Coordinates of C-alpha atoms in Angstrom, one line a residue:
Chain A
E1 CA 10.3 -8.1 11.0
D2 CA 10.5 -6.6 7.8
K3 CA 10.4 -2.6 7.9
V4 CA 10.4 0.3 5.5
V5 CA 11.2 4.1 6.2
Q6 CA 10.4 7.0 4.5
S7 CA 12.1 10.8 5.1
P8 CA 11.4 13.4 4.7
L9 CA 7.6 12.7 6.6
S10 CA 6.4 16.6 4.3
L11 CA 7.8 18.5 2.6
V12 CA 7.1 21.9 1.1
V13 CA 8.6 23.7 -2.2
H14 CA 7.6 25.6 -4.6
E15 CA 6.8 25.5 -8.4
G16 CA 9.8 24.3 -10.3
D17 CA 11.0 22.8 -7.4
T18 CA 12.9 19.9 -7.9
V19 CA 12.3 17.1 -4.8
T20 CA 13.7 13.7 -3.7
L21 CA 12.4 11.6 -1.5
N22 CA 13.9 8.7 0.3
C23 CA 12.8 5.1 1.3
S24 CA 15.1 3.2 3.2
Y25 CA 14.2 -0.6 4.0
E26 CA 14.7 -4.4 5.7
V27 CA 13.4 -7.0 4.4
T28 CA 14.4 -10.1 4.3
N29 CA 14.2 -12.3 0.9
F30 CA 13.6 -8.6 -0.8
R31 CA 11.8 -8.9 -4.1
S32 CA 11.2 -5.5 -5.4
L33 CA 10.2 -1.9 -4.0
L34 CA 7.0 0.0 -5.0
W35 CA 6.7 3.8 -5.4
Y36 CA 3.0 5.2 -5.0
K37 CA 1.6 7.9 -5.4
Q38 CA -1.9 9.3 -3.4
E39 CA -4.6 11.7 -3.8
K40 CA -7.1 11.5 -1.1
K41 CA -7.9 8.6 -2.9
A42 CA -6.6 5.0 -3.5
P43 CA -2.9 4.8 -3.5
T44 CA -1.7 4.5 -7.9
F45 CA 1.1 2.9 -9.2
L46 CA 3.6 4.4 -10.2
F47 CA 7.3 2.4 -10.6
M48 CA 8.4 -1.2 -9.3
L49 CA 12.0 -1.4 -8.6
T50 CA 13.6 -4.9 -9.2
S51 CA 17.8 -4.3 -10.0
S52 CA 20.2 -2.1 -8.4
G53 CA 21.7 0.6 -10.3
I54 CA 18.7 0.6 -13.0
E55 CA 16.2 3.8 -12.9
K56 CA 13.0 3.6 -14.0
K57 CA 11.3 7.4 -15.8
S58 CA 8.1 8.3 -17.0
G59 CA 8.0 12.1 -17.5
R60 CA 9.3 14.3 -14.8
L61 CA 9.5 11.2 -12.2
S62 CA 12.5 8.9 -12.2
S63 CA 13.1 6.6 -9.1
I64 CA 16.6 4.0 -8.6
L65 CA 17.0 1.2 -6.9
D66 CA 20.3 1.0 -4.0
K67 CA 20.2 -3.6 -3.2
K68 CA 23.7 -3.1 -1.5
E69 CA 22.6 0.6 0.9
L70 CA 19.3 -0.4 1.3
F71 CA 17.4 2.1 -0.4
S72 CA 15.6 3.5 -3.4
I73 CA 14.8 7.4 -4.0
L74 CA 11.9 9.5 -6.2
N75 CA 13.2 12.6 -8.1
I76 CA 10.3 15.0 -9.5
T77 CA 12.1 17.5 -11.1
A78 CA 10.2 20.6 -12.4
T79 CA 7.3 19.7 -9.5
Q80 CA 3.9 21.2 -10.4
T81 CA 0.5 21.6 -7.7
G82 CA -0.6 18.5 -9.1
D83 CA 2.1 16.8 -7.6
S84 CA 0.4 17.9 -4.0
A85 CA 0.5 14.1 -2.5
V86 CA 1.5 11.6 -0.4
Y87 CA 3.7 9.5 -2.3
L88 CA 4.4 5.1 -0.6
C89 CA 6.8 3.0 -1.5
A90 CA 5.9 -0.7 -0.7
A91 CA 9.0 -3.5 -0.6
I92 CA 8.1 -6.9 -0.9
N93 CA 9.5 -9.9 0.7
A94 CA 9.6 -12.5 -1.4
G95 CA 10.6 -15.5 0.4
G96 CA 8.9 -18.9 2.4
T97 CA 6.0 -17.9 4.4
S98 CA 5.9 -14.5 4.0
Y99 CA 5.7 -14.7 0.5
G100 CA 4.1 -11.5 -1.3
K101 CA 4.2 -9.8 1.6
L102 CA 4.6 -6.0 1.1
T103 CA 5.0 -3.3 3.8
F104 CA 4.4 0.6 3.3
G105 CA 6.6 3.0 4.1
Q106 CA 4.9 6.0 6.8
G107 CA 4.7 7.8 3.6
T108 CA 5.8 11.6 2.4
I109 CA 3.4 14.5 2.5
L110 CA 4.7 16.7 -0.3
T111 CA 2.7 20.0 -0.9
V112 CA 3.3 21.9 -4.1
H113 CA 3.5 25.9 -3.7
P114 CA 2.3 28.3 -7.1
Chain B
N1 CA -13.5 -5.2 -15.9
A2 CA -14.8 -3.9 -12.5
G3 CA -11.1 -3.9 -11.3
V4 CA -11.1 -4.4 -7.3
T5 CA -14.3 -3.5 -5.8
Q6 CA -14.8 -2.6 -2.4
T7 CA -18.1 -2.1 -0.3
P8 CA -19.5 0.0 2.1
K9 CA -18.0 3.3 1.0
F10 CA -18.9 4.4 4.6
Q11 CA -19.9 3.0 7.8
V12 CA -20.5 3.9 11.5
L13 CA -20.5 1.4 13.9
K14 CA -20.8 1.2 17.5
T15 CA -18.2 -0.5 20.2
G16 CA -18.8 -3.8 20.4
Q17 CA -20.7 -4.3 16.6
S18 CA -19.3 -6.9 14.7
M19 CA -19.4 -6.7 10.5
T20 CA -17.7 -7.8 7.4
L21 CA -16.3 -5.3 4.9
Q22 CA -16.3 -6.9 1.6
C23 CA -13.5 -6.8 -1.3
A24 CA -14.0 -8.5 -4.7
Q25 CA -11.2 -8.9 -7.8
D26 CA -12.5 -9.7 -11.5
M27 CA -8.3 -10.1 -12.9
N28 CA -8.5 -13.1 -11.3
H29 CA -4.6 -12.1 -8.8
E30 CA -3.8 -14.7 -6.9
Y31 CA -2.3 -12.7 -4.1
M32 CA -5.4 -10.1 -2.1
S33 CA -4.7 -8.1 1.0
W34 CA -6.5 -5.6 3.4
Y35 CA -4.6 -2.5 5.0
R36 CA -6.0 -0.1 7.2
Q37 CA -4.3 3.4 7.3
D38 CA -4.2 5.9 9.2
P39 CA -2.9 9.3 9.5
G40 CA 1.1 9.4 9.7
M41 CA 1.5 5.3 9.2
G42 CA 1.2 4.8 6.2
L43 CA -0.3 1.4 4.8
R44 CA -0.4 -1.3 7.6
L45 CA -1.2 -4.2 6.5
I46 CA -4.1 -6.9 8.0
H47 CA -3.7 -10.4 6.5
Y48 CA -3.5 -11.2 2.6
S49 CA -4.2 -13.9 0.6
V50 CA -1.7 -15.8 -1.7
G51 CA -4.6 -17.4 -3.0
A52 CA -7.9 -19.5 -1.7
G53 CA -7.7 -21.3 1.6
I54 CA -4.4 -19.5 1.6
T55 CA -4.1 -16.6 4.3
D56 CA -1.5 -15.4 6.8
Q57 CA -1.4 -12.2 9.0
G58 CA 0.3 -8.9 8.8
E59 CA 1.8 -6.7 11.1
V60 CA -2.2 -5.9 12.4
P61 CA -3.9 -8.0 12.7
N62 CA -5.5 -8.9 16.4
G63 CA -9.8 -7.3 16.0
Y64 CA -10.0 -8.3 12.5
N65 CA -10.5 -12.4 10.8
V66 CA -10.4 -13.0 7.0
S67 CA -10.7 -16.2 4.8
R68 CA -10.3 -16.9 1.0
S69 CA -13.1 -19.1 -0.3
T70 CA -12.4 -18.2 -3.5
T71 CA -10.3 -16.7 -6.0
E72 CA -12.4 -13.3 -6.6
D73 CA -13.1 -12.5 -3.0
F74 CA -11.4 -11.6 0.6
P75 CA -13.9 -10.3 3.4
L76 CA -12.1 -8.4 6.6
R77 CA -14.5 -9.1 9.1
L78 CA -14.4 -7.0 12.3
L79 CA -15.4 -9.7 15.1
S80 CA -16.2 -6.4 18.2
A81 CA -15.3 -2.9 17.3
A82 CA -13.0 -0.9 18.9
P83 CA -12.8 2.7 18.4
S84 CA -8.7 1.9 17.9
Q85 CA -10.8 0.8 14.6
T86 CA -11.6 4.3 13.2
S87 CA -9.5 3.8 10.0
V88 CA -9.9 3.9 6.2
Y89 CA -9.7 0.4 4.9
F90 CA -8.0 -0.8 1.8
C91 CA -8.1 -3.6 -0.4
A92 CA -5.7 -4.8 -2.7
S93 CA -4.4 -7.1 -5.5
S94 CA -2.4 -8.2 -7.6
F95 CA -0.9 -11.3 -9.6
L96 CA 2.1 -13.2 -8.2
G97 CA 4.3 -13.5 -10.9
V98 CA 7.6 -12.8 -11.1
L99 CA 7.9 -9.8 -12.5
T100 CA 4.5 -8.5 -12.0
Y101 CA 3.8 -7.2 -8.1
E102 CA 1.6 -3.6 -8.8
Q103 CA -1.0 -3.7 -6.5
Y104 CA -4.6 -2.8 -7.5
F105 CA -6.3 -1.2 -4.6
G106 CA -9.7 -1.0 -4.4
P107 CA -11.6 2.9 -3.2
G108 CA -11.6 2.2 0.2
T109 CA -14.3 2.0 2.9
R110 CA -14.0 4.7 5.7
L111 CA -15.0 3.5 9.2
T112 CA -16.1 5.3 12.1
V113 CA -16.2 3.1 15.5
T114 CA -18.1 5.3 18.4

Protein backbone atom coordinates (compact mmCIF):
# COMPACT_ATOMS: atom_id res chain seq x y z
CA GLU A 1 0.00 0.00 0.00
CA ASP A 2 1.34 3.40 -0.98
CA LYS A 3 2.15 5.71 1.92
CA VAL A 4 3.11 9.37 2.29
CA VAL A 5 4.06 10.89 5.64
CA GLN A 6 4.57 14.59 6.33
CA SER A 7 6.31 16.24 9.25
CA PRO A 8 5.86 18.20 11.31
CA LEU A 9 2.07 18.05 11.48
CA SER A 10 1.93 21.66 12.63
CA LEU A 11 4.37 24.52 12.91
CA VAL A 12 4.07 28.00 14.40
CA VAL A 13 6.62 30.66 13.42
CA HIS A 14 7.00 34.43 13.26
CA GLU A 15 7.22 36.53 10.16
CA GLY A 16 10.69 36.45 8.66
CA ASP A 17 11.50 32.94 9.87
CA THR A 18 12.57 30.18 7.46
CA VAL A 19 10.71 26.88 7.60
CA THR A 20 11.37 23.41 6.19
CA LEU A 21 8.53 20.99 5.65
CA ASN A 22 9.23 17.31 5.14
CA CYS A 23 7.56 14.63 3.04
CA SER A 24 8.62 10.99 2.90
CA TYR A 25 7.04 8.39 0.67
CA GLU A 26 6.78 4.69 0.00
CA VAL A 27 5.16 4.28 -3.39
CA THR A 28 5.58 1.43 -5.81
CA ASN A 29 6.36 2.61 -9.33
CA PHE A 30 6.94 6.15 -8.07
CA ARG A 31 6.64 8.77 -10.80
CA SER A 32 6.53 12.25 -9.28
CA LEU A 33 5.87 14.19 -6.11
CA LEU A 34 3.55 17.17 -5.91
CA TRP A 35 3.30 19.99 -3.36
CA TYR A 36 0.08 21.91 -2.75
CA LYS A 37 -0.97 24.84 -0.59
CA GLN A 38 -4.46 24.86 0.91
CA GLU A 39 -6.06 27.95 2.46
CA LYS A 40 -9.59 27.06 3.57
CA LYS A 41 -10.56 26.13 0.03
CA ALA A 42 -9.33 23.68 -2.60
CA PRO A 43 -5.60 22.97 -2.76
CA THR A 44 -3.55 25.05 -5.18
CA PHE A 45 -0.57 23.59 -7.02
CA LEU A 46 2.96 24.63 -6.03
CA PHE A 47 5.50 22.22 -7.50
CA MET A 48 5.91 18.93 -9.27
CA LEU A 49 9.20 17.10 -8.77
CA THR A 50 10.23 14.17 -10.90
CA SER A 51 14.03 14.18 -10.98
CA SER A 52 16.23 13.75 -7.96
CA GLY A 53 18.44 16.65 -6.84
CA ILE A 54 16.91 19.33 -9.04
CA GLU A 55 15.54 22.25 -7.03
CA LYS A 56 12.34 23.91 -8.07
CA LYS A 57 11.89 27.55 -7.03
CA SER A 58 9.05 30.01 -7.02
CA GLY A 59 9.78 33.24 -5.19
CA ARG A 60 10.45 32.43 -1.52
CA LEU A 61 9.40 28.80 -1.95
CA SER A 62 11.69 26.04 -3.09
CA SER A 63 11.53 22.26 -3.12
CA ILE A 64 13.81 19.34 -3.83
CA LEU A 65 13.38 15.61 -4.23
CA ASP A 66 15.69 12.80 -3.09
CA LYS A 67 14.65 9.59 -4.85
CA LYS A 68 17.35 7.53 -3.15
CA GLU A 69 16.20 8.40 0.38
CA LEU A 70 12.52 8.71 -0.71
CA PHE A 71 11.77 12.19 0.58
CA SER A 72 11.17 15.75 -0.43
CA ILE A 73 11.42 19.05 1.40
CA LEU A 74 9.63 22.32 0.91
CA ASN A 75 11.46 25.44 2.10
CA ILE A 76 9.85 28.80 2.70
CA THR A 77 12.20 31.70 3.42
CA ALA A 78 11.26 35.05 4.98
CA THR A 79 7.80 33.76 5.88
CA GLN A 80 4.80 36.10 5.74
CA THR A 81 1.38 35.84 7.36
CA GLY A 82 -0.01 34.99 3.93
CA ASP A 83 2.02 31.77 3.99
CA SER A 84 -0.26 30.46 6.75
CA ALA A 85 -1.95 27.41 5.26
CA VAL A 86 -1.95 23.65 5.13
CA TYR A 87 0.83 22.30 2.90
CA LEU A 88 0.16 18.95 1.29
CA CYS A 89 2.45 16.64 -0.59
CA ALA A 90 1.31 13.80 -2.82
CA ALA A 91 3.12 10.98 -4.59
CA ILE A 92 2.10 9.60 -7.98
CA ASN A 93 2.09 5.88 -8.74
CA ALA A 94 2.66 5.29 -12.44
CA GLY A 95 2.64 1.52 -12.64
CA GLY A 96 0.30 -1.27 -13.55
CA THR A 97 -3.19 -1.25 -12.11
CA SER A 98 -2.38 1.78 -9.92
CA TYR A 99 -1.38 3.95 -12.85
CA GLY A 100 -2.11 7.60 -12.08
CA LYS A 101 -3.05 7.03 -8.45
CA LEU A 102 -2.12 9.86 -6.08
CA THR A 103 -1.50 9.33 -2.40
CA PHE A 104 -1.52 12.43 -0.16
CA GLY A 105 0.19 12.98 3.14
CA GLN A 106 -1.67 14.27 6.20
CA GLY A 107 -0.55 17.82 5.61
CA THR A 108 1.49 20.31 7.65
CA ILE A 109 -0.43 23.20 9.21
CA LEU A 110 1.79 26.28 9.07
CA THR A 111 0.85 29.32 11.14
CA VAL A 112 2.87 32.51 10.70
CA HIS A 113 2.41 35.19 13.37
CA PRO A 114 3.14 38.88 12.68
CA ASN B 1 -13.03 27.17 -19.35
CA ALA B 2 -15.03 26.57 -16.19
CA GLY B 3 -12.33 24.18 -14.91
CA VAL B 4 -13.59 21.62 -12.40
CA THR B 5 -17.09 22.22 -11.08
CA GLN B 6 -18.77 20.47 -8.19
CA THR B 7 -22.35 20.52 -7.00
CA PRO B 8 -23.76 20.99 -4.48
CA LYS B 9 -21.47 23.19 -2.34
CA PHE B 10 -23.20 22.14 0.87
CA GLN B 11 -25.45 19.20 1.71
CA VAL B 12 -27.07 17.84 4.84
CA LEU B 13 -28.33 14.25 4.78
CA LYS B 14 -30.00 11.99 7.27
CA THR B 15 -28.47 8.61 8.03
CA GLY B 16 -29.53 6.09 5.40
CA GLN B 17 -30.29 8.59 2.65
CA SER B 18 -28.55 8.32 -0.69
CA MET B 19 -27.28 11.10 -2.90
CA THR B 20 -24.95 11.88 -5.78
CA LEU B 21 -22.19 14.47 -5.72
CA GLN B 22 -21.62 15.85 -9.18
CA CYS B 23 -18.24 16.63 -10.73
CA ALA B 24 -17.55 17.90 -14.22
CA GLN B 25 -14.51 19.24 -16.04
CA ASP B 26 -14.19 20.89 -19.43
CA MET B 27 -10.43 20.49 -19.94
CA ASN B 28 -10.57 17.08 -21.65
CA HIS B 29 -8.63 15.52 -18.76
CA GLU B 30 -8.31 11.75 -18.79
CA TYR B 31 -7.77 11.43 -15.05
CA MET B 32 -10.49 12.25 -12.52
CA SER B 33 -10.65 11.45 -8.85
CA TRP B 34 -12.59 11.95 -5.64
CA TYR B 35 -11.05 12.72 -2.27
CA ARG B 36 -12.40 13.27 1.17
CA GLN B 37 -10.72 15.57 3.63
CA ASP B 38 -11.11 15.21 7.37
CA PRO B 39 -9.23 17.22 10.03
CA GLY B 40 -5.65 15.99 10.41
CA MET B 41 -6.04 13.38 7.66
CA GLY B 42 -4.94 15.22 4.54
CA LEU B 43 -6.76 14.13 1.39
CA ARG B 44 -7.76 10.49 1.14
CA LEU B 45 -8.48 9.00 -2.26
CA ILE B 46 -11.95 7.44 -2.59
CA HIS B 47 -12.12 6.43 -6.26
CA TYR B 48 -10.33 7.44 -9.40
CA SER B 49 -10.61 7.02 -13.16
CA VAL B 50 -8.00 7.12 -15.90
CA GLY B 51 -10.56 7.42 -18.68
CA ALA B 52 -14.18 6.92 -19.68
CA GLY B 53 -15.37 3.46 -18.71
CA ILE B 54 -12.44 2.84 -16.33
CA THR B 55 -12.64 3.30 -12.57
CA ASP B 56 -10.66 1.98 -9.64
CA GLN B 57 -10.74 2.12 -5.87
CA GLY B 58 -8.59 4.35 -3.74
CA GLU B 59 -7.83 4.14 -0.02
CA VAL B 60 -11.37 4.58 1.34
CA PRO B 61 -13.91 3.30 -1.23
CA ASN B 62 -16.44 1.66 1.09
CA GLY B 63 -19.88 3.25 0.98
CA TYR B 64 -19.21 5.06 -2.30
CA ASN B 65 -19.80 4.21 -5.94
CA VAL B 66 -18.57 5.92 -9.09
CA SER B 67 -19.01 5.62 -12.83
CA ARG B 68 -17.34 7.36 -15.74
CA SER B 69 -19.55 7.22 -18.81
CA THR B 70 -18.06 10.36 -20.37
CA THR B 71 -14.68 12.10 -20.20
CA GLU B 72 -16.29 15.18 -18.63
CA ASP B 73 -18.33 13.75 -15.74
CA PHE B 74 -17.40 11.70 -12.69
CA PRO B 75 -20.28 11.50 -10.18
CA LEU B 76 -19.82 10.08 -6.68
CA ARG B 77 -22.74 8.19 -5.18
CA LEU B 78 -23.31 7.68 -1.48
CA LEU B 79 -25.42 4.58 -1.24
CA SER B 80 -26.64 4.84 2.36
CA ALA B 81 -25.19 7.85 4.16
CA ALA B 82 -23.57 7.38 7.56
CA PRO B 83 -22.31 9.98 10.06
CA SER B 84 -18.75 8.75 9.34
CA GLN B 85 -19.15 10.16 5.84
CA THR B 86 -19.43 13.70 7.17
CA SER B 87 -16.51 15.38 5.43
CA VAL B 88 -15.41 17.79 2.74
CA TYR B 89 -15.28 16.15 -0.67
CA PHE B 90 -13.03 17.32 -3.47
CA CYS B 91 -13.08 16.26 -7.08
CA ALA B 92 -9.89 16.67 -9.12
CA SER B 93 -8.78 16.11 -12.69
CA SER B 94 -5.59 16.13 -14.72
CA PHE B 95 -3.97 15.03 -17.93
CA LEU B 96 -2.12 11.74 -17.88
CA GLY B 97 0.79 12.97 -19.99
CA VAL B 98 4.30 11.90 -19.07
CA LEU B 99 5.24 15.06 -17.19
CA THR B 100 1.89 16.71 -16.66
CA TYR B 101 0.21 15.48 -13.52
CA GLU B 102 -0.87 18.74 -11.92
CA GLN B 103 -4.25 18.10 -10.34
CA TYR B 104 -6.94 20.71 -10.79
CA PHE B 105 -9.34 20.72 -7.87
CA GLY B 106 -12.99 21.64 -7.71
CA PRO B 107 -14.23 23.99 -4.95
CA GLY B 108 -15.38 21.16 -2.71
CA THR B 109 -18.67 19.90 -1.26
CA ARG B 110 -19.21 20.06 2.49
CA LEU B 111 -21.40 17.12 3.50
CA THR B 112 -22.95 16.63 6.90
CA VAL B 113 -24.73 13.40 7.78
CA THR B 114 -26.92 13.53 10.89
